[in-house]
Short mmCIF file of C-alpha atoms in Angstrom, two decimals:
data_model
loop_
_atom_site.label_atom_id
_atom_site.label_comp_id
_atom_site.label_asym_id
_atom_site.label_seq_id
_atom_site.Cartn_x
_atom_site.Cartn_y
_atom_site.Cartn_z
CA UNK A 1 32.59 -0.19 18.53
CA UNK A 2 30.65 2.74 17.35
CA UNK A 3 26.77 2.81 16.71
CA UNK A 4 25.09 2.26 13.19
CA UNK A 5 24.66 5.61 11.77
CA UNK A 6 21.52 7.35 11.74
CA UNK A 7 19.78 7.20 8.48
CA UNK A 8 20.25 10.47 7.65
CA UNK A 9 24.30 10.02 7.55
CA UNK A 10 23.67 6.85 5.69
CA UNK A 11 20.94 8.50 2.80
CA UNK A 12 23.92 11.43 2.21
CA UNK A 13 26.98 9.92 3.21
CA UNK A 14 27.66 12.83 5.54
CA UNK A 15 29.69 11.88 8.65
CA UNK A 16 27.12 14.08 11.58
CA UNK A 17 28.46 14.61 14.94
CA UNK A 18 26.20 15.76 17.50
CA UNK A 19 27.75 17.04 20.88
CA UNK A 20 27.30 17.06 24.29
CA UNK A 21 28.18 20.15 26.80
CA UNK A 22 26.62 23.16 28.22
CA UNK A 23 26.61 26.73 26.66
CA UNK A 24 26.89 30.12 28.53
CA UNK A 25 24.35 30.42 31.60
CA UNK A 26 22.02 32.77 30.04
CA UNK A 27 20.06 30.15 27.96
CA UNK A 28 19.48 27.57 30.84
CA UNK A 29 16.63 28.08 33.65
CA UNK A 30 18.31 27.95 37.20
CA UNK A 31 17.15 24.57 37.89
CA UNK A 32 18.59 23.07 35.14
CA UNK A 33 21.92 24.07 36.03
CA UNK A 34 21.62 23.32 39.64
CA UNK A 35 20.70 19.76 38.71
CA UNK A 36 24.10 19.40 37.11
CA UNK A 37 26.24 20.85 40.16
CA UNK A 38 28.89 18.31 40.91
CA UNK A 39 27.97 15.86 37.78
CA UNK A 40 28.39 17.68 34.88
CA UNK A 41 31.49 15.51 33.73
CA UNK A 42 29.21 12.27 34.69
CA UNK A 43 26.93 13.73 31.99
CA UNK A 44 28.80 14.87 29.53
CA UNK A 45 30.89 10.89 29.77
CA UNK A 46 27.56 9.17 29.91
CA UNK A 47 26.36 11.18 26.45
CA UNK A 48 29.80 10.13 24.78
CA UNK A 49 29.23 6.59 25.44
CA UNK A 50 26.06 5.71 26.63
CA UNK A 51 23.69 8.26 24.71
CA UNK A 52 21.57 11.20 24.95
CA UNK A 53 18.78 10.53 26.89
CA UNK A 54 16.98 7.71 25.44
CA UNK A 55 17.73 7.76 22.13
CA UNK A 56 20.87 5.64 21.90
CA UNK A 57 22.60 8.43 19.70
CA UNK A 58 25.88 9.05 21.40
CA UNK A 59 28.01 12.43 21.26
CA UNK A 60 31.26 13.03 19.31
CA UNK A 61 32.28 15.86 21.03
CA UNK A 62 31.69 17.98 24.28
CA UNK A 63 30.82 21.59 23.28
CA UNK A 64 31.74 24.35 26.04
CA UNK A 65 31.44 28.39 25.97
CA UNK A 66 33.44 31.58 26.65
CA UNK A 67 32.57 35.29 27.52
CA UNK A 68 33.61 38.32 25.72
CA UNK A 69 36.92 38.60 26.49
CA UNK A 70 37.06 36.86 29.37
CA UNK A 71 35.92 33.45 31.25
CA UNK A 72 33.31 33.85 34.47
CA UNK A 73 32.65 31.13 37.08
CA UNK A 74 30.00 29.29 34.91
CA UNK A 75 32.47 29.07 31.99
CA UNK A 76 35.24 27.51 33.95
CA UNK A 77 33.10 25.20 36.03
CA UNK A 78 31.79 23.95 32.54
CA UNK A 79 35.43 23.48 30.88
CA UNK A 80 36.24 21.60 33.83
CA UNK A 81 33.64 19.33 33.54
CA UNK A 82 34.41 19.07 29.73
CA UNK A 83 38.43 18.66 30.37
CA UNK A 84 37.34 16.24 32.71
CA UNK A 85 35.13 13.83 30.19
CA UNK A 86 37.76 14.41 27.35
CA UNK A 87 40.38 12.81 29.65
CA UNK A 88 37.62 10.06 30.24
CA UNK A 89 36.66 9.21 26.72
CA UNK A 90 39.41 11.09 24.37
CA UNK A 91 36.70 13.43 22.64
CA UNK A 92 37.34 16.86 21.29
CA UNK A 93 36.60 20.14 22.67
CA UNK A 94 34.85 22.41 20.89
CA UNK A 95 34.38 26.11 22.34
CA UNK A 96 31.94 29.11 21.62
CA UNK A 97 34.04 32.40 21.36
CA UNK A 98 31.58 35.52 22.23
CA UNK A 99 32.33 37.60 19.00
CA UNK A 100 35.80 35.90 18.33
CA UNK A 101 36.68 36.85 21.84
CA UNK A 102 38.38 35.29 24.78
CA UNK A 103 40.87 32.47 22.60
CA UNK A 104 43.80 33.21 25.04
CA UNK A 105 42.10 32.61 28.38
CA UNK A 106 40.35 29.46 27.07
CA UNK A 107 43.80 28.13 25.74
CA UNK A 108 45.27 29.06 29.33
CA UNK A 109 42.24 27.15 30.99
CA UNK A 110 41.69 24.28 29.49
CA UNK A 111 45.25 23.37 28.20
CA UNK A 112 47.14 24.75 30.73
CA UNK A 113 45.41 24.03 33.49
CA UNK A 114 43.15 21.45 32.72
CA UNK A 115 45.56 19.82 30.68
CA UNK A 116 43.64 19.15 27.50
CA UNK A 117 45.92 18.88 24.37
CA UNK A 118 45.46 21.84 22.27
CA UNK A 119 45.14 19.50 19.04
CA UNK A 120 42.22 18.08 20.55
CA UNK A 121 40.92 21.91 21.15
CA UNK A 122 38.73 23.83 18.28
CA UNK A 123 38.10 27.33 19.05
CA UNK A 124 34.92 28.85 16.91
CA UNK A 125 33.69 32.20 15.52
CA UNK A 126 37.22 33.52 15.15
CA UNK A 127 36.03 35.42 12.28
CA UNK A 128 34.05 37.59 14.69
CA UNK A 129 37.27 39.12 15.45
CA UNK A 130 38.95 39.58 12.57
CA UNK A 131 43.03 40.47 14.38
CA UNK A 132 45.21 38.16 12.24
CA UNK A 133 47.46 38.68 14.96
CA UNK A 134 44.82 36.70 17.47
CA UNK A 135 44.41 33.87 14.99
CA UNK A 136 48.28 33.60 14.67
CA UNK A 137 48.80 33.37 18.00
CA UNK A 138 46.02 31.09 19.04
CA UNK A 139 47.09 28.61 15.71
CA UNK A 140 50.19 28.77 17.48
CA UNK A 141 49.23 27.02 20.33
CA UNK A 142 48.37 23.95 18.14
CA UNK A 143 44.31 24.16 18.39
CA UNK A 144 41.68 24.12 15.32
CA UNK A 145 40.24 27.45 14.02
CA UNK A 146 37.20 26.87 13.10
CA UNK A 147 35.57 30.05 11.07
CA UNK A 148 31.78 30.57 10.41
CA UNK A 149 29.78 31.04 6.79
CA UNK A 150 27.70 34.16 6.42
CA UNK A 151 24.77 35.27 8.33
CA UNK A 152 23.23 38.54 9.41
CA UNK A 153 24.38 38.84 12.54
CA UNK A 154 28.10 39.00 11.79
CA UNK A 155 28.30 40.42 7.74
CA UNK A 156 30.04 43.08 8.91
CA UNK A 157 33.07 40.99 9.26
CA UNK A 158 32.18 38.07 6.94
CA UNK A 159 33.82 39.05 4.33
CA UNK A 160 37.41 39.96 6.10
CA UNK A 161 37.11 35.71 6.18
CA UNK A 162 39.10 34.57 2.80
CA UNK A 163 41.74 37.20 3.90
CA UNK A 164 42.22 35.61 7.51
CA UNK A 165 42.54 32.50 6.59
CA UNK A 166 44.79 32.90 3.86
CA UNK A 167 47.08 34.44 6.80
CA UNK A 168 46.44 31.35 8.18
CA UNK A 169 47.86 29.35 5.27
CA UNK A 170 50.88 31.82 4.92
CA UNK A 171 52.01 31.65 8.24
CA UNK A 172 51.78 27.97 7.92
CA UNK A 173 48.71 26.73 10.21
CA UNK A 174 46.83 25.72 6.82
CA UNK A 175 46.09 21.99 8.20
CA UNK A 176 44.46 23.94 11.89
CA UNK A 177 41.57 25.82 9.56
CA UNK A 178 38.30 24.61 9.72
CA UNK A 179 34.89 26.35 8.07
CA UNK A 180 31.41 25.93 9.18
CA UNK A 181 27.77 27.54 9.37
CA UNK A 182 26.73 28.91 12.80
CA UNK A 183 23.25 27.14 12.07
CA UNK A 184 21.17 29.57 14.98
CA UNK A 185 22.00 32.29 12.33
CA UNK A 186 22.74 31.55 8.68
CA UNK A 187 20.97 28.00 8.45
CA UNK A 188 17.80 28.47 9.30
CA UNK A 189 15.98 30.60 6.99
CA UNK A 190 12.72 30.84 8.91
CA UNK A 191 14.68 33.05 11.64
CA UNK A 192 16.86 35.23 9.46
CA UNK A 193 16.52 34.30 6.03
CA UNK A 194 20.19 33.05 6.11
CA UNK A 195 21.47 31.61 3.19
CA UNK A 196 22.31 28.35 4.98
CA UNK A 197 24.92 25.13 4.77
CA UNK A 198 24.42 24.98 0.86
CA UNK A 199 25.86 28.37 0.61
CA UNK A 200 29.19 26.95 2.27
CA UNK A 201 29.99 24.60 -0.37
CA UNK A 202 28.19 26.60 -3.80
CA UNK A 203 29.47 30.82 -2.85
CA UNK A 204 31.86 30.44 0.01
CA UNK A 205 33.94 27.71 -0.81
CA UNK A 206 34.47 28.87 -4.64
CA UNK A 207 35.38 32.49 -2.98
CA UNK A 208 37.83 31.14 -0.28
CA UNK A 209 39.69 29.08 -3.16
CA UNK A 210 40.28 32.53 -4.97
CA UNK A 211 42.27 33.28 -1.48
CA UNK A 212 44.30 30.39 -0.87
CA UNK A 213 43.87 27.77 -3.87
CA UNK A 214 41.71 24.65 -4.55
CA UNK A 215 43.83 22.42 -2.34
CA UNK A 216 43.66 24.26 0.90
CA UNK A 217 40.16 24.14 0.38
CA UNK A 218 39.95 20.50 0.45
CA UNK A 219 42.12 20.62 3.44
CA UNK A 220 39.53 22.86 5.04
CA UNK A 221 36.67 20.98 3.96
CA UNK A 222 37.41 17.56 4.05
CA UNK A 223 41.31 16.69 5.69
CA UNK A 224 41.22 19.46 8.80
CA UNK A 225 37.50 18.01 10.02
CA UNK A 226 38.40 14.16 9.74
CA UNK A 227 41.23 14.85 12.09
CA UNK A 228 39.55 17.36 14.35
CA UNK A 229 36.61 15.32 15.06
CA UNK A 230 38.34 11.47 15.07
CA UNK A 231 38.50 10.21 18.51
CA UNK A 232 40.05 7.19 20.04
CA UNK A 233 37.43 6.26 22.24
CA UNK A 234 38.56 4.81 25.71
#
C-alpha cells in the first residue's frame, strides 16, 4: 500500500505529488545525463516505488519535456524511458510544452508509438499558445490540459486563459481541463515577485468561473486532478 503522508499533506489536507523524470538537456551537467544512459526507466520505476534517494518519499508521476515545436533526441530518449516506467507501475505522464508548443508530436510519440494511453497523458503550459484550434485537437486525443496561473514570464497570454478553456468546456472536453501554477515563475516571489498558488484559488479561480460557471470550476479544481493523478499501482 501507499506510504504515510508527509506531514505537510497531513497539517493541510492537501493530496502533494512529487514526480520523478528528467527535463530538457539544458539544465543537467553532461555527467549527469551520461550516468542515466541505458537506465533511465530503472530510475524513474525505482522512484515510483522504492523512493527518491533516501528519503522513502516515492513519486506519483514521471514528468518528461518537449522542444518548441518539435521533439530532439534527448526528448524522445526521455519519453521512452518514461513510457517505459508507466507501463511498469501505471503512473501518469506529465509533459513540459516549450511555450504551449509541440502537443502533436508528443501525442504521436508517446501514445502512438510508445503506446501510453492518452488518458493517462497531461500536456502543460497550453496557455502559452493560446490556438483554440491546438487545444481542440490535442483534447481530442483524450489527454489532460493542464493550463498555468499568472506569472511574468507568460502575461502576455495569461489572460486569453478563461477564454480557452471555456472553448474547452463548449466543445465538450470540460472533464480533460486542469489549472495549475508553474511554481519556477509565479510561486516564488523571491525570483519574480509572482503572485503565487494563493492567487489560483482567491483571483483566478473567481475569474475563470465568470467564463464557464462555478461547477466547471470544481471540475477543474478538484474532479479533473483526482482522476489525472490516481494510479493503480502494479
Amino acid at each position: 500500500g501507499p506510504p504515510p503522508p508527509p506531514p505537510l499533506s497531513r497539517e493541510t489536507g492537501v493530496r502533494l505529488v512529487v514526480a520523478t523524470g528528467l527535463h530538457q538537456d539544458v539544465h543537467y551537467a553532461e555527467d549527469v545525463l551520461a550516468a542515466l544512459r541505458g537506465r533511465a526507466a530503472e530510475v524513474f520505476v525505482a522512484e515510483l516505488t522504492e523512493g527518491i534517494g533516501t528519503s522513502g518519499v516515492r513519486a506519483g508521476l514521471i514528468k518528461v519535456a518537449g522542444g518548441f515545436h518539435g521533439l530532439d533526441a534527448h526528448a524522445r530518449w526521455v519519453m521512452s524511458a518514461a513510457a517505459e516506467a508507466h507501463h511498469a507501475t501505471g503512473a501518469p505522464v506529465a509533459v513540459h510544452l516549450e511555450l504551449g508548443t509541440g502537443a502533436p508530436d508528443v501525442l504521436e510519440l508517446l501514445c502512438g508509438e510508445f503506446g501510453v494511453p492518452p488518458h493517462r497523458v497531461i500536456l502543460g503550459h497550453l496557455n502559452r499558445l493560446p490556438d483554440p484550434v491546438a487545444h481542440r485537437q490535442a483534447a481530442a486525443s483524450g489527454c489532460y490540459l493542464a493550463f498555468d496561473g499568472p506569472s511574468r514570464a507568460h502575461h502576455a497570454t495569461d489572460w486569453r486563459m478563461p477564454d480557452a478553456v471555456r472553448d474547452l468546456v463548449e466543445a465538450g472536453h470540460g472533464d480533460q481541463v486542469l489549472l495549475g501554477g508553474d511554481t519556477t515563475t509565479a510561486a516564488a516571489r523571491s525570483v519574480d515577485g509572482g503572485p503565487g498558488m494563493p492567487h489560483l484559488l482567491r483571483r483566478v479561480a473567481p475569474r475563470l468561473a465568470l467564463a464557464v460557471g462555478e461547477e466547471a470550476v470544481r471540475r477543474v479544481l478538484v474532479d479533473n486532478p483526482a482522476r489525472a493523478f490516481a494510479a493503480d499501482w502494479r
